[in-house]
Amino acid sequence: MPAKMSLLPFSRPGIGPGQHAMLLISIDNLTLLERLFGAEMISDVMRECYCRLRAVSPKISSLWQSHPSRFAITIPGMTEAGARDLATAIQAKLAREPIETAFGETSVTASVGCAVAGNNSLEQLGSAAQDALVDALNAGNGAIRIASSDKEIQAQRARAVSSAQAALTALGAGHLSVAFQPVISSHNSQNIPFYQCLGRFHQDGGSTASLDAYRPRINRLGLSSLLDRQILVLALDALRNAPTARLSVALSESTFQDQEWIAILRNAIRGGEDLAERMIIEIREPYLHAETLPKQKFIKTMREAGACLSLTAFGARQTRIRELAELRFDMVKLDPRLTNDLSTNPENQLLVDSLIAKASHLDLMVVSEGVRTAEDAQILTKLGVGYMQGDLFGEESSLAAPQHQVDQWIRKTA
């Protein structure tokens, strides 16, 4: 299999004049397989998927692995109808027969995002294919989405630029606020140990919008740390106004090396206030598995400041108990992709059970976020999740003083 590389379709060999297509193929169930059987099985699966993709069509100009679970294909002289037919053929080829691995047979499905464009839109081809893949993944396993015609791709580009400009304007003008989502006890919904800060942009007309719609563009513009700084300032102000409250703040990966963010926190606690001790810093599990040293230094700095640490998206990667113990997290938040629709997914129930056992071994507080249904909440409680948050319990709330029962879970830094 060729070496993994960045998604740089326009420097790939075989791109000629005329109309072109790019297909991004995401293998749907790799995360589950990796959790159950490890990286060796994934290597076997991806190797076989590559061979099957290569055999699908002689028109494939370039095929490479653009992501641990994805492949990219570029094809010259391809129409929208041809791209859709090829995507359907790829899905059938990947799913038709079981894949032999060192652990036995398995099967896979794939979601596909396609973009078709002429020369004048070639620069936006990769971005359009990525947007189409996101739409396919949001639609569910095995979906196909196609962005076609120069007009559509140009329109997507215009929407992206508009969104980015709106994000820049909002950040520069201070049109940012924070809402508070309660984290409740599984056994007593009146017990709110802490709240998570959720960023909100103020729009024309007085309405507000979630950061979710802006964050991908903010990340692409390299503004994640700037956004995190502003949210930190707002969170610190909220803690000053609610002297017994506890808040959690999620970080972007780039913030681990942002000395300005750290300086803001240090300056806030210089006067002897307990602000840091009432703050929970949320770090996504996937961030721990690349360039580990900056994360370890950041975690040590937060510990010295007195902040608590939460590992979010827990279960998204294979973090070992030894790593959790060494990094000394105080709590874990389960990956919502594992906990949604548990009533119809017994495999994920097993995975959640094993993750809770791992966290309990280290006496970590376990939170399940993104809880949407009473059925899921009941299953999570039965499995041993102590705390939950999500739309089921209220998307936003006024900031009240949390209960102090959480102190038995949160270990104070010596």
Coordinates of N, CA and C in Angstrom, one line a residue, residues 56 60-61 86 98 136 148 292 317 320-321 334 340 385 396:
V56 N -11.4 -2.0 -9.2 CA -12.8 -1.6 -9.6 C -12.8 -1.0 -11.0
I60 N -9.2 4.8 -12.9 CA -8.7 5.4 -11.7 C -7.3 6.0 -12.1
S61 N -7.1 7.3 -11.9 CA -5.8 7.9 -12.2 C -4.9 7.8 -11.0
L86 N -19.5 4.9 -10.3 CA -18.3 4.4 -9.7 C -18.4 4.3 -8.2
P98 N -16.6 -11.1 2.4 CA -15.9 -10.9 3.7 C -14.4 -10.7 3.5
A136 N -22.2 12.9 3.5 CA -22.5 11.5 3.4 C -22.4 10.8 4.8
S148 N -21.4 18.5 -7.7 CA -21.1 18.5 -9.2 C -21.4 19.9 -9.8
T292 N 3.0 14.0 21.5 CA 2.6 13.8 22.9 C 3.3 14.8 23.8
R317 N -10.1 6.5 20.8 CA -8.8 5.9 20.5 C -8.5 4.8 21.6
R320 N -4.4 3.4 26.9 CA -4.2 2.3 27.8 C -4.3 2.9 29.3
I321 N -4.6 2.0 30.2 CA -4.8 2.3 31.6 C -3.5 3.0 32.1
L334 N -17.3 10.0 27.8 CA -17.4 9.0 26.8 C -17.7 9.6 25.4
N340 N -24.8 7.0 21.7 CA -26.1 7.3 21.1 C -26.7 6.0 20.5
V385 N -22.6 4.6 34.5 CA -22.2 6.0 34.2 C -22.8 6.9 35.3
E396 N -29.1 24.4 27.4 CA -28.5 25.5 28.1 C -29.2 25.7 29.4

